[in-house]
């Protein structure tokens, strides 16, 4: 594995984690969302990763293959005075769990930081290698 393939592998991971962070941000923005006029509440989105080969040296990266919606039912709250309430007086909220999303955000941001750090370390090693002959 060449030193340059490290940048391809880490770059793919940074890109995938960035999309994961975007999904988490969207989910957190809709934690308190209620069903719209169509009667459908916001559903949490989860990013699905897949391993992809990178080059012919046996290295592998990662890419996002799908953004899935969580099909779990949203929380129902009795509030007949709310204009978004259904015929029985229940308001349907999104199915986003804020605690799970915070854990996902911390995990994704740490993975992002680790891959950026790996690229910085590889860059430093390459520069030191070039300076060896001077």
PDB file of C-alpha atoms in Angstrom:
ATOM      1  CA  UNK A   1       0.000   0.000   0.000  1.00  0.00           C
ATOM      2  CA  UNK A   2       1.506   3.292  -1.005  1.00  0.00           C
ATOM      3  CA  UNK A   3       1.459   6.316   1.237  1.00  0.00           C
ATOM      4  CA  UNK A   4      -0.778   8.099  -1.259  1.00  0.00           C
ATOM      5  CA  UNK A   5      -3.581   5.547  -0.942  1.00  0.00           C
ATOM      6  CA  UNK A   6      -3.908   6.613   2.688  1.00  0.00           C
ATOM      7  CA  UNK A   7      -5.280   9.903   1.427  1.00  0.00           C
ATOM      8  CA  UNK A   8      -7.861   8.114  -0.739  1.00  0.00           C
ATOM      9  CA  UNK A   9      -9.026   5.895   2.117  1.00  0.00           C
ATOM     10  CA  UNK A  10      -9.172   8.699   4.663  1.00  0.00           C
ATOM     11  CA  UNK A  11     -10.789  11.045   2.164  1.00  0.00           C
ATOM     12  CA  UNK A  12     -13.581   8.573   1.500  1.00  0.00           C
ATOM     13  CA  UNK A  13     -14.158   8.201   5.245  1.00  0.00           C
ATOM     14  CA  UNK A  14     -14.211  11.967   5.767  1.00  0.00           C
ATOM     15  CA  UNK A  15     -16.778  12.339   2.987  1.00  0.00           C
ATOM     16  CA  UNK A  16     -18.968   9.541   4.408  1.00  0.00           C
ATOM     17  CA  UNK A  17     -18.800  10.915   7.951  1.00  0.00           C
ATOM     18  CA  UNK A  18     -19.676  14.362   6.648  1.00  0.00           C
ATOM     19  CA  UNK A  19     -22.882  12.978   5.134  1.00  0.00           C
ATOM     20  CA  UNK A  20     -23.614  11.197   8.405  1.00  0.00           C
ATOM     21  CA  UNK A  21     -23.195  14.482  10.285  1.00  0.00           C
ATOM     22  CA  UNK A  22     -25.591  16.167   7.849  1.00  0.00           C
ATOM     23  CA  UNK A  23     -28.225  13.491   8.511  1.00  0.00           C
ATOM     24  CA  UNK A  24     -27.776  13.914  12.272  1.00  0.00           C
ATOM     25  CA  UNK A  25     -28.138  17.689  11.961  1.00  0.00           C
ATOM     26  CA  UNK A  26     -31.333  17.253   9.962  1.00  0.00           C
ATOM     27  CA  UNK A  27     -32.698  14.824  12.551  1.00  0.00           C
ATOM     28  CA  UNK A  28     -31.856  17.112  15.469  1.00  0.00           C
ATOM     29  CA  UNK A  29     -33.476  20.059  13.708  1.00  0.00           C
ATOM     30  CA  UNK A  30     -36.721  18.076  13.505  1.00  0.00           C
ATOM     31  CA  UNK A  31     -36.859  16.598  17.017  1.00  0.00           C
ATOM     32  CA  UNK A  32     -39.963  18.599  17.932  1.00  0.00           C
ATOM     33  CA  UNK A  33     -41.549  18.584  14.477  1.00  0.00           C
ATOM     34  CA  UNK A  34     -45.190  17.569  14.306  1.00  0.00           C
ATOM     35  CA  UNK A  35     -47.151  16.051  11.459  1.00  0.00           C
ATOM     36  CA  UNK A  36     -47.835  18.385   8.594  1.00  0.00           C
ATOM     37  CA  UNK A  37     -51.055  18.847   6.666  1.00  0.00           C
ATOM     38  CA  UNK A  38     -50.508  15.494   4.960  1.00  0.00           C
ATOM     39  CA  UNK A  39     -50.615  13.761   8.353  1.00  0.00           C
ATOM     40  CA  UNK A  40     -47.054  12.462   8.084  1.00  0.00           C
ATOM     41  CA  UNK A  41     -44.495  13.362  10.712  1.00  0.00           C
ATOM     42  CA  UNK A  42     -40.758  13.677  10.048  1.00  0.00           C
ATOM     43  CA  UNK A  43     -38.945  10.333  10.163  1.00  0.00           C
ATOM     44  CA  UNK A  44     -35.356  10.044  11.384  1.00  0.00           C
ATOM     45  CA  UNK A  45     -32.784   9.399   8.669  1.00  0.00           C
ATOM     46  CA  UNK A  46     -29.828   7.039   9.005  1.00  0.00           C
ATOM     47  CA  UNK A  47     -26.857   6.817   6.638  1.00  0.00           C
ATOM     48  CA  UNK A  48     -25.801   3.350   5.442  1.00  0.00           C
ATOM     49  CA  UNK A  49     -22.115   2.802   4.595  1.00  0.00           C
ATOM     50  CA  UNK A  50     -20.538   0.243   2.290  1.00  0.00           C
ATOM     51  CA  UNK A  51     -16.921  -0.812   1.897  1.00  0.00           C
ATOM     52  CA  UNK A  52     -15.506  -0.094  -1.554  1.00  0.00           C
ATOM     53  CA  UNK A  53     -12.182  -1.256  -2.985  1.00  0.00           C
ATOM     54  CA  UNK A  54      -9.754   1.557  -3.752  1.00  0.00           C
ATOM     55  CA  UNK A  55      -7.198   0.674  -6.362  1.00  0.00           C
ATOM     56  CA  UNK A  56      -5.662  -2.716  -6.946  1.00  0.00           C
ATOM     57  CA  UNK A  57      -3.500  -2.887  -3.836  1.00  0.00           C
ATOM     58  CA  UNK A  58      -6.107  -4.412  -1.546  1.00  0.00           C
ATOM     59  CA  UNK A  59      -7.048  -1.125   0.089  1.00  0.00           C
ATOM     60  CA  UNK A  60     -10.655  -0.327   0.857  1.00  0.00           C
ATOM     61  CA  UNK A  61     -12.540   2.850   1.585  1.00  0.00           C
ATOM     62  CA  UNK A  62     -16.117   3.595   2.440  1.00  0.00           C
ATOM     63  CA  UNK A  63     -19.024   5.258   0.689  1.00  0.00           C
ATOM     64  CA  UNK A  64     -22.623   6.101   1.469  1.00  0.00           C
ATOM     65  CA  UNK A  65     -24.984   3.803  -0.407  1.00  0.00           C
ATOM     66  CA  UNK A  66     -28.294   4.765   1.121  1.00  0.00           C
ATOM     67  CA  UNK A  67     -30.041   7.153   3.464  1.00  0.00           C
ATOM     68  CA  UNK A  68     -32.811   5.182   5.170  1.00  0.00           C
ATOM     69  CA  UNK A  69     -35.809   6.542   7.018  1.00  0.00           C
ATOM     70  CA  UNK A  70     -36.594   5.009  10.385  1.00  0.00           C
ATOM     71  CA  UNK A  71     -40.106   3.579  10.025  1.00  0.00           C
ATOM     72  CA  UNK A  72     -40.897   3.564  13.755  1.00  0.00           C
ATOM     73  CA  UNK A  73     -44.044   5.344  14.845  1.00  0.00           C
ATOM     74  CA  UNK A  74     -43.665   8.880  16.093  1.00  0.00           C
ATOM     75  CA  UNK A  75     -44.635   9.920  19.597  1.00  0.00           C
ATOM     76  CA  UNK A  76     -48.345  10.781  19.992  1.00  0.00           C
ATOM     77  CA  UNK A  77     -49.394  13.428  22.472  1.00  0.00           C
ATOM     78  CA  UNK A  78     -52.985  14.249  23.449  1.00  0.00           C
ATOM     79  CA  UNK A  79     -53.493  17.926  22.604  1.00  0.00           C
ATOM     80  CA  UNK A  80     -56.943  18.568  21.127  1.00  0.00           C
ATOM     81  CA  UNK A  81     -56.349  22.339  21.030  1.00  0.00           C
ATOM     82  CA  UNK A  82     -53.392  21.973  18.638  1.00  0.00           C
ATOM     83  CA  UNK A  83     -54.325  22.709  15.002  1.00  0.00           C
ATOM     84  CA  UNK A  84     -52.201  19.715  13.932  1.00  0.00           C
ATOM     85  CA  UNK A  85     -54.252  17.300  16.079  1.00  0.00           C
ATOM     86  CA  UNK A  86     -56.045  14.435  14.367  1.00  0.00           C
ATOM     87  CA  UNK A  87     -59.752  13.606  14.767  1.00  0.00           C
ATOM     88  CA  UNK A  88     -59.075  11.915  18.133  1.00  0.00           C
ATOM     89  CA  UNK A  89     -57.086  14.888  19.484  1.00  0.00           C
ATOM     90  CA  UNK A  90     -53.593  13.373  19.188  1.00  0.00           C
ATOM     91  CA  UNK A  91     -50.637  15.238  17.727  1.00  0.00           C
ATOM     92  CA  UNK A  92     -48.004  13.025  16.084  1.00  0.00           C
ATOM     93  CA  UNK A  93     -44.409  14.104  16.643  1.00  0.00           C
ATOM     94  CA  UNK A  94     -41.305  12.978  14.761  1.00  0.00           C
ATOM     95  CA  UNK A  95     -39.682   9.675  15.724  1.00  0.00           C
ATOM     96  CA  UNK A  96     -36.283  11.287  16.323  1.00  0.00           C
ATOM     97  CA  UNK A  97     -34.608  10.313  19.593  1.00  0.00           C
ATOM     98  CA  UNK A  98     -32.408  13.264  20.588  1.00  0.00           C
ATOM     99  CA  UNK A  99     -30.146  11.158  22.822  1.00  0.00           C
ATOM    100  CA  UNK A 100     -29.414   8.644  20.054  1.00  0.00           C
ATOM    101  CA  UNK A 101     -28.742  11.478  17.636  1.00  0.00           C
ATOM    102  CA  UNK A 102     -26.284  13.116  20.036  1.00  0.00           C
ATOM    103  CA  UNK A 103     -24.421   9.794  20.355  1.00  0.00           C
ATOM    104  CA  UNK A 104     -24.376   9.497  16.547  1.00  0.00           C
ATOM    105  CA  UNK A 105     -23.087  13.054  16.262  1.00  0.00           C
ATOM    106  CA  UNK A 106     -20.246  12.446  18.722  1.00  0.00           C
ATOM    107  CA  UNK A 107     -19.307   9.178  16.997  1.00  0.00           C
ATOM    108  CA  UNK A 108     -19.349  10.734  13.520  1.00  0.00           C
ATOM    109  CA  UNK A 109     -17.388  13.810  14.566  1.00  0.00           C
ATOM    110  CA  UNK A 110     -14.718  11.682  16.296  1.00  0.00           C
ATOM    111  CA  UNK A 111     -14.389   9.460  13.212  1.00  0.00           C
ATOM    112  CA  UNK A 112     -14.118  12.580  11.054  1.00  0.00           C
ATOM    113  CA  UNK A 113     -11.421  14.055  13.323  1.00  0.00           C
ATOM    114  CA  UNK A 114      -9.463  10.786  13.395  1.00  0.00           C
ATOM    115  CA  UNK A 115      -9.383  10.570   9.611  1.00  0.00           C
ATOM    116  CA  UNK A 116      -8.274  14.183   9.255  1.00  0.00           C
ATOM    117  CA  UNK A 117      -5.556  13.517  11.825  1.00  0.00           C
ATOM    118  CA  UNK A 118      -4.475  10.432   9.882  1.00  0.00           C
ATOM    119  CA  UNK A 119      -4.137  12.506   6.712  1.00  0.00           C
ATOM    120  CA  UNK A 120      -2.112  15.140   8.576  1.00  0.00           C
ATOM    121  CA  UNK A 121       0.191  12.459   9.984  1.00  0.00           C
ATOM    122  CA  UNK A 122       0.709  10.895   6.544  1.00  0.00           C
ATOM    123  CA  UNK A 123       1.461  14.346   5.116  1.00  0.00           C
ATOM    124  CA  UNK A 124       4.036  14.976   7.860  1.00  0.00           C
ATOM    125  CA  UNK A 125       5.678  11.597   7.209  1.00  0.00           C
ATOM    126  CA  UNK A 126       5.905  12.312   3.485  1.00  0.00           C
ATOM    127  CA  UNK A 127       7.450  15.725   4.123  1.00  0.00           C
ATOM    128  CA  UNK A 128       9.987  14.252   6.571  1.00  0.00           C
ATOM    129  CA  UNK A 129      10.862  11.586   3.994  1.00  0.00           C
ATOM    130  CA  UNK A 130      11.521  14.265   1.380  1.00  0.00           C
ATOM    131  CA  UNK A 131      13.747  16.164   3.825  1.00  0.00           C
ATOM    132  CA  UNK A 132      15.893  13.120   4.668  1.00  0.00           C
ATOM    133  CA  UNK A 133      18.254  13.723   1.780  1.00  0.00           C
ATOM    134  CA  UNK A 134      18.901  17.375   2.602  1.00  0.00           C
TER     135      UNK A 134
END
